XYZ file of C-alpha atoms in Angstrom:
430
model
C -38.453 -29.837 0.376
C -37.633 -27.997 3.603
C -33.962 -28.877 3.189
C -33.957 -27.473 -0.363
C -35.604 -24.235 0.796
C -33.143 -23.916 3.678
C -30.190 -24.458 1.347
C -31.521 -21.892 -1.092
C -32.044 -19.404 1.728
C -28.479 -19.931 2.978
C -27.075 -19.342 -0.514
C -29.104 -16.165 -0.877
C -28.002 -14.997 2.567
C -24.355 -15.679 1.731
C -24.708 -13.757 -1.537
C -26.204 -10.750 0.247
C -23.469 -10.875 2.901
C -20.752 -11.094 0.248
C -22.274 -8.150 -1.617
C -22.375 -6.073 1.575
C -18.719 -6.863 2.323
C -17.714 -5.895 -1.229
C -19.588 -2.610 -0.841
C -17.751 -1.882 2.411
C -14.442 -2.742 0.727
C -15.232 -0.374 -2.146
C -16.190 2.486 0.187
C -13.044 2.095 2.304
C -10.881 2.152 -0.823
C -12.680 4.897 -2.705
C -12.435 7.428 0.121
C -8.595 7.801 0.094
C -8.202 7.286 -3.657
C -8.842 10.997 -4.310
C -6.077 12.269 -2.003
C -2.878 13.903 -3.259
C -0.398 11.731 -5.106
C 2.787 11.275 -3.130
C 6.419 11.125 -4.251
C 6.558 7.592 -5.688
C 3.254 8.039 -7.490
C 4.381 11.347 -8.991
C 7.577 9.690 -10.195
C 5.500 6.895 -11.732
C 3.288 9.435 -13.521
C 6.320 11.289 -14.844
C 8.029 8.092 -16.013
C 4.868 7.006 -17.834
C 4.453 10.465 -19.361
C 7.938 10.377 -20.890
C 7.308 7.162 -22.818
C 7.041 7.695 -26.551
C 5.174 4.390 -26.869
C 3.784 1.778 -24.456
C 6.430 -0.717 -25.604
C 9.178 1.338 -23.962
C 7.881 0.230 -20.567
C 9.215 -3.257 -21.289
C 12.771 -1.953 -21.640
C 12.681 0.547 -18.783
C 14.592 -1.233 -16.020
C 13.745 0.809 -12.952
C 11.975 -0.274 -9.779
C 9.455 2.549 -10.162
C 8.290 0.826 -13.356
C 5.558 -1.713 -12.739
C 4.692 -2.419 -16.343
C 0.922 -2.715 -16.038
C 0.741 0.378 -13.857
C 3.054 2.283 -16.204
C 0.864 1.384 -19.174
C -2.206 2.539 -17.292
C -0.595 5.866 -16.298
C 0.617 6.332 -19.882
C -2.987 5.885 -21.022
C -4.338 8.286 -18.384
C -1.747 10.938 -19.243
C 0.322 13.335 -17.098
C -2.689 15.522 -16.236
C -4.798 12.661 -14.891
C -6.620 13.156 -11.606
C -5.603 11.074 -8.574
C -8.765 9.008 -9.053
C -7.901 8.303 -12.692
C -4.287 7.431 -11.875
C -5.346 5.039 -9.102
C -8.392 3.538 -10.792
C -6.604 0.356 -11.903
C -5.329 -0.227 -8.375
C -8.806 0.469 -6.997
C -10.448 -2.141 -9.230
C -7.737 -4.682 -8.409
C -8.133 -4.033 -4.687
C -11.879 -4.612 -4.746
C -11.387 -7.637 -6.965
C -8.914 -9.116 -4.480
C -11.629 -9.147 -1.811
C -13.934 -11.104 -4.126
C -11.219 -13.583 -5.141
C -10.215 -14.132 -1.500
C -13.828 -15.023 -0.794
C -13.862 -17.582 -3.604
C -10.637 -19.145 -2.314
C -11.980 -19.367 1.234
C -15.336 -20.693 0.075
C -13.628 -23.873 -1.111
C -13.185 -24.723 2.558
C -16.647 -23.564 3.642
C -19.099 -20.715 3.020
C -18.213 -19.245 6.416
C -14.490 -19.293 5.580
C -15.236 -17.479 2.341
C -17.087 -14.668 4.105
C -14.470 -14.430 6.849
C -11.690 -14.163 4.263
C -13.606 -11.380 2.526
C -13.929 -9.459 5.793
C -10.205 -9.825 6.515
C -9.317 -8.503 3.056
C -11.983 -5.795 3.029
C -10.790 -4.021 6.203
C -7.045 -4.779 5.907
C -5.218 -1.464 6.249
C -2.376 -2.580 4.004
C -4.711 -3.677 1.231
C -6.860 -0.542 1.539
C -3.754 1.637 1.378
C -2.242 0.059 -1.727
C -5.624 -0.234 -3.432
C -5.646 3.577 -3.324
C -2.124 4.098 -4.671
C -0.991 4.470 -8.270
C 1.601 1.721 -8.042
C 1.560 -1.918 -9.115
C 1.209 -3.600 -5.725
C -2.582 -3.887 -5.697
C -2.630 -5.440 -9.179
C 0.142 -7.831 -8.154
C -1.906 -9.041 -5.170
C -4.998 -9.500 -7.341
C -3.118 -11.461 -10.015
C -1.427 -13.623 -7.374
C -4.722 -14.511 -5.706
C -6.492 -15.144 -9.014
C -3.601 -17.300 -10.248
C -3.844 -19.402 -7.092
C -7.609 -19.762 -7.486
C -7.260 -20.806 -11.143
C -4.395 -23.179 -10.337
C -6.513 -24.958 -7.720
C -9.309 -25.314 -10.272
C -6.864 -26.643 -12.854
C -5.427 -29.235 -10.484
C -8.891 -30.355 -9.386
C -10.310 -30.652 -12.909
C -7.718 -30.228 -15.666
C -9.105 -28.627 -18.828
C -7.481 -26.535 -21.517
C -9.657 -23.550 -20.582
C -8.507 -23.670 -16.967
C -4.898 -24.081 -18.108
C -5.213 -21.091 -20.456
C -6.839 -18.996 -17.743
C -4.122 -19.772 -15.224
C -1.313 -19.189 -17.734
C -2.791 -15.852 -18.792
C -3.285 -14.590 -15.254
C 0.180 -15.721 -14.134
C 1.776 -14.058 -17.164
C -0.053 -10.800 -16.515
C 1.031 -10.924 -12.884
C 4.661 -11.488 -13.781
C 4.612 -8.407 -16.002
C 4.979 -6.532 -12.731
C 8.391 -8.030 -12.077
C 11.662 -7.329 -13.833
C 14.647 -8.301 -11.722
C 17.244 -8.765 -14.450
C 18.508 -5.191 -14.694
C 16.398 -3.398 -12.115
C 17.803 -0.048 -10.939
C 16.910 1.027 -7.380
C 15.153 4.369 -7.181
C 16.678 5.411 -3.878
C 15.141 5.793 -0.458
C 16.190 5.009 3.099
C 18.292 1.847 3.477
C 16.755 -0.822 5.683
C 18.481 -1.895 8.866
C 18.062 -5.515 7.746
C 15.741 -7.438 5.468
C 14.943 -9.753 8.385
C 13.570 -6.776 10.290
C 11.510 -5.707 7.284
C 10.216 -9.262 6.826
C 9.106 -9.252 10.447
C 7.358 -5.923 9.909
C 5.763 -7.292 6.746
C 4.322 -10.211 8.688
C 3.188 -7.926 11.506
C 1.470 -5.401 9.235
C -0.526 -8.208 7.630
C -2.518 -8.163 10.882
C -2.589 -4.348 11.146
C -1.376 -3.904 14.752
C -1.076 -0.477 16.423
C 2.028 1.378 15.319
C 4.182 1.240 18.463
C 7.260 -1.026 18.403
C 5.826 -3.204 21.180
C 2.604 -3.839 19.266
C 4.527 -4.439 16.044
C 6.615 -7.076 17.822
C 3.410 -8.609 19.157
C 1.941 -8.497 15.648
C 4.981 -10.319 14.272
C 4.688 -13.008 16.937
C 0.974 -13.429 16.244
C 1.659 -13.593 12.499
C 4.162 -16.411 13.065
C 1.549 -18.204 15.180
C -1.014 -17.778 12.379
C 1.501 -19.044 9.830
C 2.348 -22.093 11.919
C -1.281 -22.836 12.778
C -2.418 -22.380 9.184
C 0.293 -24.646 7.804
C -0.536 -27.304 10.406
C -4.205 -27.109 9.445
C -3.367 -27.445 5.748
C -1.049 -30.399 6.357
C -3.923 -32.381 7.817
C -5.744 -32.362 4.498
C -3.530 -30.862 1.776
C 0.170 -31.024 2.536
C 1.193 -29.652 -0.844
C -0.854 -26.486 -0.224
C 1.125 -25.925 2.987
C 4.373 -25.999 1.030
C 2.935 -23.476 -1.410
C 1.846 -21.061 1.330
C 5.193 -21.305 3.129
C 6.931 -20.495 -0.135
C 4.724 -17.510 -0.997
C 4.766 -15.980 2.478
C 8.432 -16.490 3.404
C 10.696 -18.251 0.891
C 9.789 -16.464 -2.331
C 10.019 -12.894 -0.934
C 13.414 -13.687 0.568
C 14.658 -15.089 -2.758
C 13.515 -11.911 -4.515
C 15.405 -9.776 -2.003
C 18.548 -11.821 -2.570
C 18.114 -11.552 -6.352
C 17.621 -7.775 -6.162
C 20.632 -7.280 -3.935
C 19.313 -3.862 -2.907
C 19.620 -2.215 0.476
C 16.254 -0.537 -0.048
C 13.679 -2.901 1.426
C 10.201 -1.822 2.466
C 7.226 -3.491 4.115
C 5.248 -3.230 0.859
C 7.681 -5.677 -0.769
C 6.055 -8.401 1.370
C 2.477 -7.471 0.461
C 1.711 -10.635 -1.512
C 2.890 -12.775 1.393
C 0.712 -10.709 3.728
C -2.327 -11.407 1.542
C -1.722 -15.164 1.643
C -1.173 -14.971 5.402
C -4.672 -13.486 5.645
C -5.983 -16.455 3.680
C -4.451 -18.733 6.308
C -6.026 -16.655 9.064
C -9.361 -16.989 7.272
C -9.087 -20.790 7.253
C -8.289 -20.806 10.980
C -11.265 -18.564 11.765
C -13.470 -20.690 9.536
C -12.448 -23.859 11.369
C -13.220 -22.205 14.721
C -16.606 -21.087 13.417
C -17.548 -24.699 12.718
C -16.711 -25.825 16.269
C -19.855 -24.723 18.060
C -20.652 -21.727 20.248
C -17.210 -21.540 21.859
C -15.464 -21.539 18.505
C -17.790 -18.831 17.200
C -17.069 -16.614 20.219
C -13.313 -17.043 19.742
C -13.638 -16.359 16.016
C -15.666 -13.184 16.547
C -13.292 -11.954 19.276
C -10.256 -12.240 16.995
C -12.183 -10.741 14.084
C -13.306 -7.774 16.203
C -9.765 -7.045 17.439
C -8.359 -7.330 13.896
C -11.069 -5.100 12.427
C -10.786 -2.446 15.141
C -7.003 -2.190 14.808
C -7.044 -2.012 11.011
C -9.895 0.485 10.859
C -8.018 2.752 13.274
C -5.229 2.931 10.667
C -7.753 3.437 7.873
C -9.274 6.329 9.833
C -5.826 7.895 10.174
C -5.345 7.473 6.415
C -8.665 9.192 5.709
C -7.699 12.048 8.045
C -4.096 12.669 6.954
C -3.738 10.955 3.590
C -0.159 10.692 2.398
C 0.894 14.026 3.882
C -1.755 16.392 2.463
C 0.935 18.272 0.581
C -1.518 20.456 -1.337
C -2.918 21.554 2.021
C 0.640 22.351 3.149
C 1.231 24.507 0.067
C -2.076 26.330 0.611
C -1.110 26.951 4.244
C 2.231 28.416 3.151
C 0.581 30.612 0.508
C -2.077 31.909 2.910
C 0.595 32.902 5.437
C 2.935 34.568 2.938
C 2.271 38.359 2.889
C 4.373 39.158 -0.165
C 3.659 38.347 -3.813
C 6.258 35.577 -4.060
C 6.134 32.276 -2.195
C 9.732 31.184 -1.534
C 10.459 27.704 -0.226
C 13.513 25.581 0.535
C 13.686 21.946 1.522
C 15.964 19.406 3.146
C 15.823 17.192 0.024
C 15.609 18.535 -3.527
C 14.386 15.169 -4.731
C 11.752 14.447 -2.099
C 10.587 18.007 -1.431
C 11.504 19.763 -4.672
C 9.886 17.145 -6.919
C 6.538 17.271 -5.137
C 6.590 21.071 -5.032
C 7.358 21.336 -8.751
C 4.382 19.030 -9.400
C 1.851 20.783 -7.156
C 2.888 24.470 -6.924
C 1.408 25.516 -10.305
C -1.831 23.664 -9.576
C -2.325 25.005 -6.060
C -1.087 28.587 -6.472
C -2.832 29.083 -9.837
C -0.501 31.730 -11.246
C 0.898 33.222 -8.051
C 4.664 33.550 -8.223
C 6.628 30.866 -6.394
C 10.241 29.863 -6.184
C 11.856 26.749 -4.819
C 15.507 27.188 -3.807
C 17.631 24.094 -4.236
C 20.133 23.174 -1.564
C 23.294 25.229 -1.926
C 21.521 28.111 -3.677
C 19.494 29.620 -0.851
C 19.472 33.453 -0.637
C 21.517 35.130 2.072
C 18.505 35.661 4.312
C 17.137 32.219 3.564
C 13.781 31.348 1.979
C 10.621 32.414 3.792
C 9.665 28.758 4.339
C 11.636 25.540 4.800
C 10.123 22.074 4.552
C 11.792 19.062 6.132
C 10.482 15.527 5.878
C 10.281 12.220 7.725
C 9.654 8.632 6.683
C 6.180 7.147 7.088
C 7.433 4.463 9.479
C 8.780 7.121 11.849
C 6.617 8.981 14.380
C 5.450 12.334 12.923
C 7.834 14.441 14.980
C 10.478 16.886 13.654
C 13.977 17.003 15.093
C 13.014 20.145 17.005
C 10.806 23.217 17.109
C 13.489 25.358 15.473
C 16.282 24.865 12.983
C 19.125 26.897 11.492
C 20.647 26.880 8.010
C 24.345 27.155 7.133
C 24.097 30.946 6.980
C 22.728 31.142 10.516
C 19.151 31.947 9.564
C 16.665 30.549 12.065
C 13.296 28.968 11.387
C 10.423 28.014 13.714
C 8.096 25.061 13.260
C 4.748 26.321 11.968
C 2.791 23.171 11.043
C 3.200 19.413 10.830
C 1.512 17.479 8.032
C 1.774 13.786 8.965
C 1.301 10.865 6.624
C -0.425 7.573 7.263
C 1.835 4.564 7.971
C 3.631 2.685 5.166
C 3.249 5.340 2.468
C 3.868 9.023 1.884
C 6.140 11.406 3.789
C 5.695 13.545 6.869
C 6.153 17.251 6.076
C 7.360 19.722 8.710
C 6.825 23.348 7.658
C 9.193 25.909 9.212
C 8.790 29.695 8.996
C 11.744 32.058 8.642
C 11.970 34.113 11.864
C 13.586 37.082 10.069
C 12.485 36.958 6.414
C 14.114 39.400 4.064
């Protein structure tokens, strides 16, 4: 009788703990979901808004088109709020935490809770759960497919087979490599470097190159240790994890043949690397007081590092471009707000999307490159990539006509998404 009561109490305690972790995951993801949409999200909204029917998404061969996300944005409409545009990603992100817990629980209840914590506070997963792209849904479908596949292999039934097939099919709707057209960006130095960064960011290390190198080394250690642990009991699972984390992403890169490679392209592998880390922590937890201390030490360091990035995301968002436009408007004495940029695509597109909303009828003009007035625009915006430090090339700059501009404000973005904006003021406006 005592054993039954104890078991029931442990189950109830685990359920309460899991619910608390899910609540934390939801709060961390909901906070940044209301921030400004950034360039890639705006492009996704515009692509979805131009569809005459949802079926056109299946024939739109462009890397900005993640079919499920495009369908969702088409349903929301071009005037949807950031929360509405990102709601599908938000649900998938929270769901991924729950599914990770179910996967880990098959090893032990402690492993399930540890996996949930790792997923709940992961900066990468928080970031892409609050972005109107398809990455969060892809992670959720990948995890759920794995969970259903394990159930199918353990106890084959037609219901389990149908569930796995459905989930895998939905997940694959995010991929279309046959005729994919790159959307541009900054070419990667090498895909090997980006793979290393992808492994490092799975652990959420501080942003300096030294810590990123350390994060990559630790990720390789986790991968090796996790695969060794799996080989002791389930060798075939080790092959699967090695394929998902390393082999499959590399094959996709080769199939795409694109020079534009980003850390987010390795997000699914990062999620499965966290599952391996969860199994390692769970095994330590079962090894007495010493193992528990080691487990909690690693978990504390991981959580602290990731939450520092999440805090930066909550503070700066993906550049706070509406705030930048308001700053420019408030410091423009005349009736017309005139702006130029160092990239008509990256700066001009975001300005065309947000200027009418922020200025609410006040006159504004964006001058494309090559058509600036003789005295130059009153304001010039330059940009930087999210993986670069938020620092402009200098405190002043000059245009081709010799007009000089001074740095007025910097609007940094959080790592891995968005763009840094550097706002320069014309020193001699006409």
